[in-house]
Amino acid sequence: MTEAQAQSVDDAPEPLHRAHESAPEHPSDPWVWCLVIPAIFALIAGFRLTTPSAPYFDEVHYLPAAREFLNAWAGVTGEYVNREHPLLGKELIALGMYLFGDNPLGWRIMPLIAGIVAVGASMRAMWHTSEDRFATVAFGILLVTGFHLLIHARIAMLDIFMAAFLSLAAWQFAAAIREPETARTRLILTGIAIGCALGSKWNAVPLAMVPGLTFFAARLSAGRRRLFTSRRGVPIPGISLIEAFLWLGVLPLAIYALTFMPGHWLGSELRPSPLSELGLFGLHADMLALQQQVLAPHSYQSNWPQWVMNTRGIWYLYEFVDEAQRGVLLIGNPLTMLIGLPALVWCLVAGLYRSDWAKIAVVVGYGVSLGLWLIAPKPVQFYYHYVMPSMFLLGALALSLSDLRQAGWNRLAYGVLLASAGLFGVFYKILTAAPLDGPMSFADWTWIAGWR
């Protein structure tokens, strides 16, 4: 066979099913549930969104940074504050303030929208990865009742933006694999979402690498003669490794760089401005130094074993404010954060044994997102760093509940979802800053010492 013939064969489309063969049955896409559950989340998270009426917890860092962007845009000289984090999350908070005013609604409307997107996009990612209708709906319920997303959708912090963009990236990448006819567009959207996630918070870096590495590993396993230029084989026929590198490697970095442009344009109004004075690379050296600085010990700092076991919470708020005693406690759902751990083990074993890529994906996502904090040179860490691992944990639980249901354990599968919702109802008051009975009310929810 000549080289030209070999190339022609290598690039030929995958063979189609014969016309007389019946098409495989596919479960019905639960797209309606992927709209309904995020809508329910919007109502639950949006209730009392403007309470407390004063900034709380890390809003005291991010709101001043957003204000400086607005002031600089208006031509008022200000200070370049909160330089240790990328700009996109703060730019989005500033957008909310521009649209709705410098008030609690303006501060928190964009985080709320990001939380809604995170729930819906995560469900779509689960569907395209597993084509499991029950697991998709269960995942949405577990995310809504898992505490993490609800709390961060109600506060002007950066983590919810990172979670939303990573969820969008996961959705588009999974859909590109499932629907090769739309792959190019979806890979472009994946790259844009990854770049925005990086522009929201650096914690996204390990997960941002997963789609590209997945594509490379899958194509390498296919054993193609022309590894970099062949358009045949898994994970997406019709896309070469070189093109995938463009959309999943180069494009995210370009989008990430573009998220700094507003800071560059406003450099003359923000002083000191390492972006306009040192350029993008100089700014990143400054950011890295600030990220690695040794901070004083904090009463709420914790480490990854405490996150995994849900034994150390953070009171984002506990004080008399807006004419009542109110509190916001960040912990994970006491049920699902623990039973999700054996679900991860099940997904690892069953995923490898059955070559179930949905199960393998949630295990890899959990390991990568948590593994960052085993090696991160950040001396003081907090439970909110567990936001992304907790989402993969709940994904593993949803897939495991679906397996239980298929094995005939319907009551147990539905019972876990009901119990998760029940515990969510029990804790709802201190997830949403509801009025409490008095200064000692925290004792009703601090079931273990680490939650005090």
Tab-separated table of C-alpha atoms in Angstrom:
chain	number	residue	atom	x	y	z
A	1	MET	CA	0.000	0.000	0.000
A	2	THR	CA	1.384	3.410	-0.920
A	3	GLU	CA	1.764	6.201	1.633
A	4	ALA	CA	-1.051	8.130	-0.040
A	5	GLN	CA	-3.338	5.104	0.179
A	6	ALA	CA	-2.436	4.593	3.820
A	7	GLN	CA	-3.263	8.213	4.565
A	8	SER	CA	-6.580	7.911	2.758
A	9	VAL	CA	-7.496	4.832	4.770
A	10	ASP	CA	-6.419	6.474	8.027
A	11	ASP	CA	-8.650	9.485	7.412
A	12	ALA	CA	-11.670	7.522	6.128
A	13	PRO	CA	-14.839	7.912	8.197
A	14	GLU	CA	-15.769	5.258	10.697
A	15	PRO	CA	-18.060	2.583	9.179
A	16	LEU	CA	-21.764	3.150	9.652
A	17	HIS	CA	-24.298	0.592	10.838
A	18	ARG	CA	-25.926	-1.352	8.032
A	19	ALA	CA	-29.326	-0.046	7.054
A	20	HIS	CA	-31.093	-3.278	7.976
A	21	GLU	CA	-29.698	-3.237	11.529
A	22	SER	CA	-32.049	-1.725	14.077
A	23	ALA	CA	-30.793	1.350	15.909
A	24	PRO	CA	-30.010	0.872	19.597
A	25	GLU	CA	-32.570	2.172	22.044
A	26	HIS	CA	-31.651	5.334	23.902
A	27	PRO	CA	-33.213	6.608	27.118
A	28	SER	CA	-35.213	9.800	26.892
A	29	ASP	CA	-33.234	13.001	27.430
A	30	PRO	CA	-34.417	14.559	30.743
A	31	TRP	CA	-33.954	18.082	29.373
A	32	VAL	CA	-37.119	19.303	31.068
A	33	TRP	CA	-35.718	18.303	34.445
A	34	CYS	CA	-32.507	20.094	33.504
A	35	LEU	CA	-34.593	23.270	33.365
A	36	VAL	CA	-36.957	22.598	36.257
A	37	ILE	CA	-34.364	21.727	38.890
A	38	PRO	CA	-32.167	24.811	38.237
A	39	ALA	CA	-35.372	26.917	38.324
A	40	ILE	CA	-36.219	25.457	41.741
A	41	PHE	CA	-32.664	26.190	42.839
A	42	ALA	CA	-33.097	29.799	41.678
A	43	LEU	CA	-36.135	30.196	43.917
A	44	ILE	CA	-34.535	28.526	46.917
A	45	ALA	CA	-31.218	30.361	46.613
A	46	GLY	CA	-32.775	33.685	45.640
A	47	PHE	CA	-35.009	33.828	48.715
A	48	ARG	CA	-33.511	36.349	51.182
A	49	LEU	CA	-30.664	36.992	48.719
A	50	THR	CA	-30.219	40.543	50.031
A	51	THR	CA	-29.865	39.338	53.635
A	52	PRO	CA	-27.620	40.286	55.292
A	53	SER	CA	-27.745	43.821	53.984
A	54	ALA	CA	-24.080	44.417	54.849
A	55	PRO	CA	-21.063	42.634	53.323
A	56	TYR	CA	-20.085	39.438	55.133
A	57	PHE	CA	-17.200	36.986	55.127
A	58	ASP	CA	-14.993	37.359	52.007
A	59	GLU	CA	-17.306	39.894	50.438
A	60	VAL	CA	-15.228	42.424	52.368
A	61	HIS	CA	-12.337	41.579	49.975
A	62	TYR	CA	-14.106	41.210	46.634
A	63	LEU	CA	-16.639	44.041	46.820
A	64	PRO	CA	-13.958	46.734	47.249
A	65	ALA	CA	-12.097	45.264	44.258
A	66	ALA	CA	-15.278	45.390	42.163
A	67	ARG	CA	-15.939	48.973	43.278
A	68	GLU	CA	-12.478	50.013	42.148
A	69	PHE	CA	-13.228	48.685	38.662
A	70	LEU	CA	-16.436	50.710	38.535
A	71	ASN	CA	-14.714	53.822	39.844
A	72	ALA	CA	-11.849	53.472	37.381
A	73	TRP	CA	-14.306	53.020	34.532
A	74	ALA	CA	-15.889	56.317	35.624
A	75	GLY	CA	-12.474	57.985	35.559
A	76	VAL	CA	-11.936	58.064	39.322
A	77	THR	CA	-8.427	57.097	40.413
A	78	GLY	CA	-8.430	54.150	42.790
A	79	GLU	CA	-6.309	51.352	44.210
A	80	TYR	CA	-5.627	47.995	42.531
A	81	VAL	CA	-6.817	45.808	45.428
A	82	ASN	CA	-7.106	42.013	45.829
A	83	ARG	CA	-4.258	41.540	43.348
A	84	GLU	CA	-3.696	37.882	44.255
A	85	HIS	CA	-6.707	36.645	42.249
A	86	PRO	CA	-7.563	36.823	38.524
A	87	LEU	CA	-10.032	39.469	37.438
A	88	LEU	CA	-13.033	37.804	35.794
A	89	GLY	CA	-14.965	36.927	38.960
A	90	LYS	CA	-14.536	40.455	40.296
A	91	GLU	CA	-15.476	41.883	36.905
A	92	LEU	CA	-18.707	39.865	36.979
A	93	ILE	CA	-19.496	41.110	40.486
A	94	ALA	CA	-18.845	44.647	39.223
A	95	LEU	CA	-21.228	43.989	36.321
A	96	GLY	CA	-23.991	43.079	38.764
A	97	MET	CA	-23.295	46.259	40.726
A	98	TYR	CA	-23.366	48.312	37.529
A	99	LEU	CA	-26.724	46.846	36.514
A	100	PHE	CA	-28.487	46.782	39.909
A	101	GLY	CA	-26.521	49.236	42.028
A	102	ASP	CA	-23.983	49.043	44.838
A	103	ASN	CA	-26.346	47.199	47.133
A	104	PRO	CA	-26.925	43.595	48.282
A	105	LEU	CA	-28.847	42.689	45.110
A	106	GLY	CA	-26.114	44.121	42.899
A	107	TRP	CA	-23.415	42.321	44.891
A	108	ARG	CA	-25.034	38.888	44.725
A	109	ILE	CA	-27.089	38.686	41.543
A	110	MET	CA	-24.220	37.427	39.380
A	111	PRO	CA	-23.204	34.706	41.899
A	112	LEU	CA	-26.857	33.598	41.937
A	113	ILE	CA	-26.920	33.343	38.139
A	114	ALA	CA	-23.623	31.436	38.230
A	115	GLY	CA	-25.065	28.982	40.758
A	116	ILE	CA	-28.104	28.342	38.552
A	117	VAL	CA	-25.807	27.747	35.582
A	118	ALA	CA	-23.634	25.390	37.628
A	119	VAL	CA	-26.616	23.190	38.514
A	120	GLY	CA	-28.016	23.049	34.978
A	121	ALA	CA	-24.680	22.592	33.215
A	122	SER	CA	-23.630	19.863	35.660
A	123	MET	CA	-26.828	17.953	34.942
A	124	ARG	CA	-26.243	18.240	31.196
A	125	ALA	CA	-22.677	17.034	31.674
A	126	MET	CA	-23.964	14.017	33.600
A	127	TRP	CA	-26.500	13.234	30.890
A	128	HIS	CA	-24.042	13.415	28.010
A	129	THR	CA	-21.464	11.410	29.942
A	130	SER	CA	-23.748	8.623	31.170
A	131	GLU	CA	-27.040	8.822	29.215
A	132	ASP	CA	-28.568	7.782	32.527
A	133	ARG	CA	-31.841	9.608	33.084
A	134	PHE	CA	-32.179	8.749	36.763
A	135	ALA	CA	-28.555	9.658	37.560
A	136	THR	CA	-28.984	13.014	35.804
A	137	VAL	CA	-32.078	13.974	37.800
A	138	ALA	CA	-30.602	12.596	41.020
A	139	PHE	CA	-27.432	14.611	40.458
A	140	GLY	CA	-29.454	17.793	40.179
A	141	ILE	CA	-31.316	17.038	43.414
A	142	LEU	CA	-28.080	16.220	45.235
A	143	LEU	CA	-26.412	19.422	44.022
A	144	VAL	CA	-29.353	21.581	45.090
A	145	THR	CA	-29.460	19.954	48.536
A	146	GLY	CA	-25.709	19.579	49.004
A	147	PHE	CA	-25.228	22.985	50.735
A	148	HIS	CA	-22.063	24.078	48.876
A	149	LEU	CA	-23.630	25.534	45.739
A	150	LEU	CA	-26.508	27.159	47.592
A	151	ILE	CA	-24.241	29.050	49.999
A	152	HIS	CA	-21.847	30.215	47.304
A	153	ALA	CA	-24.669	31.271	44.996
A	154	ARG	CA	-25.702	33.749	47.719
A	155	ILE	CA	-22.398	35.489	48.412
A	156	ALA	CA	-20.065	37.645	46.311
A	157	MET	CA	-17.101	35.282	46.202
A	158	LEU	CA	-15.147	33.830	43.277
A	159	ASP	CA	-15.676	30.089	43.747
A	160	ILE	CA	-19.169	29.983	42.253
A	161	PHE	CA	-17.970	31.528	38.985
A	162	MET	CA	-15.196	28.951	38.714
A	163	ALA	CA	-17.713	26.161	39.397
A	164	ALA	CA	-20.146	27.483	36.779
A	165	PHE	CA	-17.549	27.761	34.015
A	166	LEU	CA	-16.030	24.350	34.801
A	167	SER	CA	-19.521	22.834	34.694
A	168	LEU	CA	-20.116	24.439	31.296
A	169	ALA	CA	-16.780	23.067	30.075
A	170	ALA	CA	-17.676	19.569	31.291
A	171	TRP	CA	-21.063	19.770	29.550
A	172	GLN	CA	-19.642	20.875	26.232
A	173	PHE	CA	-16.754	18.397	26.263
A	174	ALA	CA	-19.027	15.470	27.115
A	175	ALA	CA	-21.485	16.556	24.415
A	176	ALA	CA	-18.666	16.804	21.866
A	177	ILE	CA	-17.787	13.171	22.532
A	178	ARG	CA	-21.416	12.041	22.482
A	179	GLU	CA	-22.366	14.049	19.377
A	180	PRO	CA	-19.376	14.178	17.004
A	181	GLU	CA	-21.371	16.054	14.372
A	182	THR	CA	-21.323	19.130	16.657
A	183	ALA	CA	-17.872	18.438	18.089
A	184	ARG	CA	-15.942	21.388	16.680
A	185	THR	CA	-18.388	23.982	17.981
A	186	ARG	CA	-18.602	22.272	21.341
A	187	LEU	CA	-14.819	22.023	21.690
A	188	ILE	CA	-14.562	25.734	21.000
A	189	LEU	CA	-17.158	26.389	23.709
A	190	THR	CA	-15.225	24.051	26.018
A	191	GLY	CA	-12.070	26.065	25.493
A	192	ILE	CA	-13.853	29.363	26.124
A	193	ALA	CA	-15.399	28.025	29.337
A	194	ILE	CA	-12.051	26.695	30.559
A	195	GLY	CA	-10.435	30.072	29.936
A	196	CYS	CA	-13.199	31.807	31.892
A	197	ALA	CA	-12.830	29.314	34.761
A	198	LEU	CA	-9.113	30.077	34.928
A	199	GLY	CA	-9.927	33.774	34.809
A	200	SER	CA	-12.220	33.343	37.817
A	201	LYS	CA	-9.879	31.491	40.159
A	202	TRP	CA	-6.607	29.621	39.820
A	203	ASN	CA	-8.055	26.609	41.634
A	204	ALA	CA	-9.447	25.635	38.228
A	205	VAL	CA	-5.991	24.828	36.805
A	206	PRO	CA	-5.896	21.038	37.446
A	207	LEU	CA	-9.415	20.448	36.107
A	208	ALA	CA	-8.747	22.756	33.163
A	209	MET	CA	-6.088	20.310	31.957
A	210	VAL	CA	-8.341	17.243	32.077
A	211	PRO	CA	-10.183	17.590	28.715
A	212	GLY	CA	-6.974	18.044	26.729
A	213	LEU	CA	-5.181	15.227	28.512
A	214	THR	CA	-8.224	12.992	28.086
A	215	PHE	CA	-8.255	13.632	24.351
A	216	PHE	CA	-4.525	12.941	24.098
A	217	ALA	CA	-4.702	9.721	26.137
A	218	ALA	CA	-7.685	8.419	24.163
A	219	ARG	CA	-6.107	9.149	20.810
A	220	LEU	CA	-2.789	7.657	21.947
A	221	SER	CA	-4.593	4.461	22.985
A	222	ALA	CA	-6.107	4.207	19.500
A	223	GLY	CA	-2.657	3.501	18.080
A	224	ARG	CA	-3.000	5.671	15.008
A	225	ARG	CA	0.009	5.794	12.690
A	226	ARG	CA	-0.175	9.583	12.452
A	227	LEU	CA	-0.899	10.438	16.067
A	228	PHE	CA	-1.067	14.213	15.706
A	229	THR	CA	-2.797	14.562	12.336
A	230	SER	CA	-5.127	11.565	12.125
A	231	ARG	CA	-8.808	12.470	12.417
A	232	ARG	CA	-10.014	8.948	13.174
A	233	GLY	CA	-10.673	7.208	16.433
A	234	VAL	CA	-11.747	8.043	19.955
A	235	PRO	CA	-12.690	10.246	21.618
A	236	ILE	CA	-14.019	12.357	18.721
A	237	PRO	CA	-13.809	11.176	15.100
A	238	GLY	CA	-13.117	14.026	12.704
A	239	ILE	CA	-10.930	16.028	15.094
A	240	SER	CA	-7.155	15.674	14.954
A	241	LEU	CA	-4.944	15.949	18.016
A	242	ILE	CA	-3.476	19.171	16.641
A	243	GLU	CA	-6.925	20.725	16.312
A	244	ALA	CA	-7.922	19.520	19.772
A	245	PHE	CA	-4.784	21.179	21.178
A	246	LEU	CA	-5.871	24.426	19.539
A	247	TRP	CA	-9.350	24.392	21.115
A	248	LEU	CA	-8.458	22.831	24.480
A	249	GLY	CA	-4.975	24.273	25.007
A	250	VAL	CA	-4.342	27.470	23.072
A	251	LEU	CA	-7.869	28.923	23.124
A	252	PRO	CA	-8.304	28.687	26.935
A	253	LEU	CA	-5.027	30.551	27.476
A	254	ALA	CA	-6.073	33.233	24.993
A	255	ILE	CA	-9.449	33.668	26.701
A	256	TYR	CA	-7.745	33.743	30.096
A	257	ALA	CA	-5.426	36.521	28.885
A	258	LEU	CA	-8.387	38.483	27.520
A	259	THR	CA	-10.057	38.498	30.959
A	260	PHE	CA	-7.243	40.824	32.103
A	261	MET	CA	-7.867	43.399	29.390
A	262	PRO	CA	-10.280	45.547	31.448
A	263	GLY	CA	-7.600	45.811	34.124
A	264	HIS	CA	-5.076	46.829	31.480
A	265	TRP	CA	-7.386	49.472	29.996
A	266	LEU	CA	-8.051	50.874	33.474
A	267	GLY	CA	-4.396	50.739	34.484
A	268	SER	CA	-3.986	54.512	34.461
A	269	GLU	CA	-6.810	54.828	36.995
A	270	LEU	CA	-5.766	51.944	39.285
A	271	ARG	CA	-2.564	52.472	41.268
A	272	PRO	CA	-0.332	50.692	41.848
A	273	SER	CA	-1.083	48.677	38.708
A	274	PRO	CA	1.353	45.787	38.132
A	275	LEU	CA	-0.661	44.889	35.017
A	276	SER	CA	-0.009	48.146	33.179
A	277	GLU	CA	3.448	48.628	34.704
A	278	LEU	CA	4.825	45.077	34.481
A	279	GLY	CA	2.615	43.507	31.831
A	280	LEU	CA	0.722	40.227	32.039
A	281	PHE	CA	3.750	38.127	32.983
A	282	GLY	CA	4.901	40.600	35.609
A	283	LEU	CA	1.420	40.683	37.089
A	284	HIS	CA	1.407	36.904	37.397
A	285	ALA	CA	4.726	36.920	39.232
A	286	ASP	CA	3.160	39.390	41.661
A	287	MET	CA	0.013	37.251	41.996
A	288	LEU	CA	2.010	34.088	42.634
A	289	ALA	CA	4.053	35.786	45.360
A	290	LEU	CA	0.861	36.977	47.055
A	291	GLN	CA	-0.705	33.508	46.804
A	292	GLN	CA	2.294	31.919	48.521
A	293	GLN	CA	2.697	34.454	51.307
A	294	VAL	CA	2.576	33.012	54.809
A	295	LEU	CA	-0.626	34.121	56.464
A	296	ALA	CA	-1.364	34.173	60.157
A	297	PRO	CA	-3.225	31.091	61.403
A	298	HIS	CA	-6.997	31.440	61.105
A	299	SER	CA	-9.553	29.996	63.495
A	300	TYR	CA	-11.487	28.474	60.590
A	301	GLN	CA	-8.566	27.032	58.626
A	302	SER	CA	-8.727	23.316	57.902
A	303	ASN	CA	-7.121	20.584	55.820
A	304	TRP	CA	-8.264	18.070	53.245
A	305	PRO	CA	-8.963	15.110	55.605
A	306	GLN	CA	-11.366	17.356	57.510
A	307	TRP	CA	-13.031	18.363	54.236
A	308	VAL	CA	-13.452	14.747	53.166
A	309	MET	CA	-15.040	13.787	56.484
A	310	ASN	CA	-17.086	17.015	56.708
A	311	THR	CA	-15.775	17.684	60.217
A	312	ARG	CA	-14.748	21.352	59.957
A	313	GLY	CA	-17.188	24.058	58.953
A	314	ILE	CA	-16.971	27.821	58.570
A	315	TRP	CA	-19.417	30.313	59.960
A	316	TYR	CA	-19.605	32.843	57.143
A	317	LEU	CA	-21.929	34.852	59.352
A	318	TYR	CA	-23.103	34.690	62.949
A	319	GLU	CA	-24.187	37.972	64.435
A	320	PHE	CA	-27.112	40.233	65.173
A	321	VAL	CA	-27.798	41.940	61.860
A	322	ASP	CA	-30.918	43.278	60.124
A	323	GLU	CA	-32.831	43.243	63.423
A	324	ALA	CA	-32.268	39.554	64.173
A	325	GLN	CA	-29.668	36.990	65.105
A	326	ARG	CA	-28.597	35.353	61.838
A	327	GLY	CA	-26.080	32.803	60.690
A	328	VAL	CA	-24.625	31.194	57.569
A	329	LEU	CA	-22.737	27.949	58.166
A	330	LEU	CA	-20.676	26.352	55.406
A	331	ILE	CA	-20.666	22.602	55.809
A	332	GLY	CA	-21.613	19.833	53.428
A	333	ASN	CA	-24.856	17.903	53.658
A	334	PRO	CA	-24.188	15.569	56.625
A	335	LEU	CA	-25.618	12.556	54.771
A	336	THR	CA	-24.418	12.874	51.218
A	337	MET	CA	-20.895	14.071	51.998
A	338	LEU	CA	-20.281	10.798	53.868
A	339	ILE	CA	-22.158	8.193	51.847
A	340	GLY	CA	-20.642	9.762	48.745
A	341	LEU	CA	-17.274	8.344	49.823
A	342	PRO	CA	-18.194	4.636	49.390
A	343	ALA	CA	-20.002	5.719	46.206
A	344	LEU	CA	-16.649	6.974	44.890
A	345	VAL	CA	-15.076	3.607	45.660
A	346	TRP	CA	-17.932	1.831	43.884
A	347	CYS	CA	-17.550	4.080	40.841
A	348	LEU	CA	-13.817	3.367	40.723
A	349	VAL	CA	-14.261	-0.405	40.894
A	350	ALA	CA	-17.326	-0.645	38.663
A	351	GLY	CA	-15.968	1.944	36.265
A	352	LEU	CA	-12.750	0.054	35.660
A	353	TYR	CA	-14.442	-3.354	35.564
A	354	ARG	CA	-17.191	-2.288	33.149
A	355	SER	CA	-15.241	0.395	31.269
A	356	ASP	CA	-17.939	2.810	32.424
A	357	TRP	CA	-16.474	6.184	31.499
A	358	ALA	CA	-19.039	8.209	33.417
A	359	LYS	CA	-17.990	6.540	36.659
A	360	ILE	CA	-14.318	6.859	35.838
A	361	ALA	CA	-14.826	10.553	35.016
A	362	VAL	CA	-16.298	11.461	38.411
A	363	VAL	CA	-13.519	9.611	40.219
A	364	VAL	CA	-10.833	11.332	38.159
A	365	GLY	CA	-12.517	14.706	38.655
A	366	TYR	CA	-12.679	14.198	42.409
A	367	GLY	CA	-9.084	13.026	42.619
A	368	VAL	CA	-7.725	15.851	40.465
A	369	SER	CA	-9.665	18.635	42.194
A	370	LEU	CA	-8.851	17.355	45.684
A	371	GLY	CA	-5.295	16.371	44.783
A	372	LEU	CA	-4.450	20.032	44.165
A	373	TRP	CA	-4.751	20.697	47.873
A	374	LEU	CA	-2.423	17.878	48.807
A	375	ILE	CA	0.437	19.680	47.047
A	376	ALA	CA	-0.666	23.334	46.850
A	377	PRO	CA	1.917	25.697	48.430
A	378	LYS	CA	-0.864	27.576	50.211
A	379	PRO	CA	-0.200	27.440	53.945
A	380	VAL	CA	-3.711	28.366	55.103
A	381	GLN	CA	-6.602	26.457	53.509
A	382	PHE	CA	-10.356	26.493	54.063
A	383	TYR	CA	-13.345	24.230	53.541
A	384	TYR	CA	-14.636	26.273	50.599
A	385	HIS	CA	-11.756	24.775	48.599
A	386	TYR	CA	-13.812	21.563	48.657
A	387	VAL	CA	-16.552	23.002	46.424
A	388	MET	CA	-15.394	21.284	43.229
A	389	PRO	CA	-14.481	17.918	44.823
A	390	SER	CA	-17.906	17.883	46.499
A	391	MET	CA	-19.617	18.218	43.111
A	392	PHE	CA	-17.784	15.183	41.727
A	393	LEU	CA	-18.563	13.320	44.962
A	394	LEU	CA	-22.268	13.954	44.445
A	395	GLY	CA	-21.916	12.858	40.824
A	396	ALA	CA	-20.499	9.543	42.038
A	397	LEU	CA	-23.373	9.197	44.483
A	398	ALA	CA	-25.947	9.852	41.738
A	399	LEU	CA	-24.438	7.156	39.516
A	400	SER	CA	-24.292	4.720	42.438
A	401	LEU	CA	-27.936	5.366	43.341
A	402	SER	CA	-28.856	4.629	39.739
A	403	ASP	CA	-27.045	1.292	40.001
A	404	LEU	CA	-28.938	0.516	43.220
A	405	ARG	CA	-32.202	1.310	41.484
A	406	GLN	CA	-31.367	-0.925	38.534
A	407	ALA	CA	-30.506	-3.711	40.983
A	408	GLY	CA	-34.002	-3.497	42.477
A	409	TRP	CA	-33.217	-1.274	45.475
A	410	ASN	CA	-35.681	1.423	44.481
A	411	ARG	CA	-36.666	2.425	47.992
A	412	LEU	CA	-33.076	2.896	49.050
A	413	ALA	CA	-32.212	4.980	45.995
A	414	TYR	CA	-35.212	7.275	46.379
A	415	GLY	CA	-34.823	7.263	50.158
A	416	VAL	CA	-31.352	8.772	49.937
A	417	LEU	CA	-32.676	11.604	47.776
A	418	LEU	CA	-35.543	12.242	50.186
A	419	ALA	CA	-33.194	12.147	53.181
A	420	SER	CA	-30.840	14.597	51.475
A	421	ALA	CA	-33.743	16.966	50.835
A	422	GLY	CA	-34.945	16.491	54.424
A	423	LEU	CA	-31.582	17.441	55.913
A	424	PHE	CA	-31.424	20.391	53.556
A	425	GLY	CA	-34.736	21.545	55.003
A	426	VAL	CA	-33.422	21.149	58.550
A	427	PHE	CA	-30.366	23.309	57.843
A	428	TYR	CA	-32.033	25.786	55.473
A	429	LYS	CA	-32.309	28.527	58.110
A	430	ILE	CA	-28.559	28.672	58.646
A	431	LEU	CA	-27.776	28.331	54.966
A	432	THR	CA	-29.773	31.446	54.088
A	433	ALA	CA	-29.340	33.840	57.048
A	434	ALA	CA	-32.875	33.357	58.382
A	435	PRO	CA	-33.805	34.954	61.733
A	436	LEU	CA	-32.799	32.722	64.658
A	437	ASP	CA	-34.186	32.541	68.181
A	438	GLY	CA	-31.143	33.991	69.932
A	439	PRO	CA	-27.362	34.085	70.371
A	440	MET	CA	-27.186	30.402	71.375
A	441	SER	CA	-29.223	29.106	68.450
A	442	PHE	CA	-26.096	27.841	66.708
A	443	ALA	CA	-26.149	24.852	69.079
A	444	ASP	CA	-29.186	23.468	67.265
A	445	TRP	CA	-27.069	22.767	64.154
A	446	THR	CA	-23.518	22.304	65.398
A	447	TRP	CA	-23.827	18.571	65.879
A	448	ILE	CA	-20.072	18.100	66.200
A	449	ALA	CA	-17.388	20.327	67.726
A	450	GLY	CA	-15.790	21.109	64.369
A	451	TRP	CA	-18.944	22.893	63.186
A	452	ARG	CA	-18.864	25.403	66.060
